[in-house]
Amino acid sequence: MGESDMVGLDGRVTGTVGPGLVGEVIVRIRGGAEHFLAHPAPGTGRLAVGTVVTVVEYLPPRTVYVMAAYGDAG
């Protein structure tokens, strides 16, 4: 799985993501759903559990950088 396969996919926060925190997201991929460690994209604040996010960077094997998919996550 390459970076281009992950970037742009949507997921949902399952463990709070924020500055100084390593959170968790679940992303639908390869016919199922997989969990990834998650960091906020630069300029992104705290993302609460349940927030729909978009993957903006993928660091193999299991780390992603994410931002809110729909405007302000506030």
Short mmCIF file of C-alpha atoms in Angstrom, two decimals:
data_model
loop_
_atom_site.label_atom_id
_atom_site.label_comp_id
_atom_site.label_asym_id
_atom_site.label_seq_id
_atom_site.Cartn_x
_atom_site.Cartn_y
_atom_site.Cartn_z
CA MET A 1 0.00 0.00 0.00
CA GLY A 2 1.48 3.31 -1.07
CA GLU A 3 0.95 6.84 0.15
CA SER A 4 -1.30 7.63 -2.80
CA ASP A 5 -3.62 4.81 -1.72
CA MET A 6 -4.18 6.37 1.73
CA VAL A 7 -4.11 10.14 1.14
CA GLY A 8 -7.63 11.47 0.65
CA LEU A 9 -9.39 8.60 2.39
CA ASP A 10 -11.90 9.45 5.10
CA GLY A 11 -11.94 7.94 8.54
CA ARG A 12 -13.34 8.47 12.01
CA VAL A 13 -11.46 9.38 15.20
CA THR A 14 -11.55 6.57 17.77
CA GLY A 15 -8.97 8.08 20.15
CA THR A 16 -8.62 11.86 20.55
CA VAL A 17 -6.15 13.41 18.08
CA GLY A 18 -4.43 16.68 18.94
CA PRO A 19 -1.19 18.59 19.34
CA GLY A 20 1.09 16.59 21.65
CA LEU A 21 -1.21 13.56 21.49
CA VAL A 22 -0.99 10.35 19.50
CA GLY A 23 -4.58 9.50 18.69
CA GLU A 24 -6.24 6.77 16.69
CA VAL A 25 -8.48 6.67 13.64
CA ILE A 26 -10.31 3.93 11.80
CA VAL A 27 -10.19 4.02 8.00
CA ARG A 28 -12.13 1.87 5.54
CA ILE A 29 -9.59 0.31 3.20
CA ARG A 30 -8.93 -2.99 1.39
CA GLY A 31 -12.52 -4.14 1.83
CA GLY A 32 -12.47 -3.68 5.60
CA ALA A 33 -11.68 -1.18 8.32
CA GLU A 34 -8.25 -0.69 9.89
CA HIS A 35 -6.94 1.33 12.82
CA PHE A 36 -4.02 3.74 12.45
CA LEU A 37 -2.07 5.90 14.90
CA ALA A 38 -2.96 9.50 14.12
CA HIS A 39 -1.45 12.95 14.47
CA PRO A 40 -3.14 16.23 13.56
CA ALA A 41 -2.08 17.87 10.29
CA PRO A 42 -0.12 21.12 10.81
CA GLY A 43 -2.50 23.91 11.81
CA THR A 44 -5.13 21.44 13.01
CA GLY A 45 -6.31 21.56 16.62
CA ARG A 46 -7.83 18.85 18.76
CA LEU A 47 -10.11 16.32 17.01
CA ALA A 48 -12.60 14.62 19.31
CA VAL A 49 -13.73 10.99 19.17
CA GLY A 50 -16.31 10.58 16.42
CA THR A 51 -14.97 13.38 14.20
CA VAL A 52 -14.87 12.47 10.50
CA VAL A 53 -11.36 13.13 9.20
CA THR A 54 -9.42 13.02 5.93
CA VAL A 55 -5.95 11.49 5.67
CA VAL A 56 -3.47 14.12 4.42
CA GLU A 57 -0.23 12.17 4.93
CA TYR A 58 0.63 8.49 5.41
CA LEU A 59 3.76 7.18 7.13
CA PRO A 60 4.02 3.40 6.70
CA PRO A 61 3.23 1.12 8.21
CA ARG A 62 0.46 2.45 10.54
CA THR A 63 0.66 6.22 11.05
CA VAL A 64 -1.40 8.97 9.44
CA TYR A 65 -1.76 12.74 9.69
CA VAL A 66 -5.39 13.88 9.54
CA MET A 67 -7.61 16.95 9.46
CA ALA A 68 -11.37 17.40 9.95
CA ALA A 69 -13.22 16.40 6.80
CA TYR A 70 -16.07 18.89 7.18
CA GLY A 71 -15.01 22.38 8.23
CA ASP A 72 -14.32 23.25 11.83
CA ALA A 73 -14.21 20.25 14.19
CA GLY A 74 -14.71 22.67 17.13
#
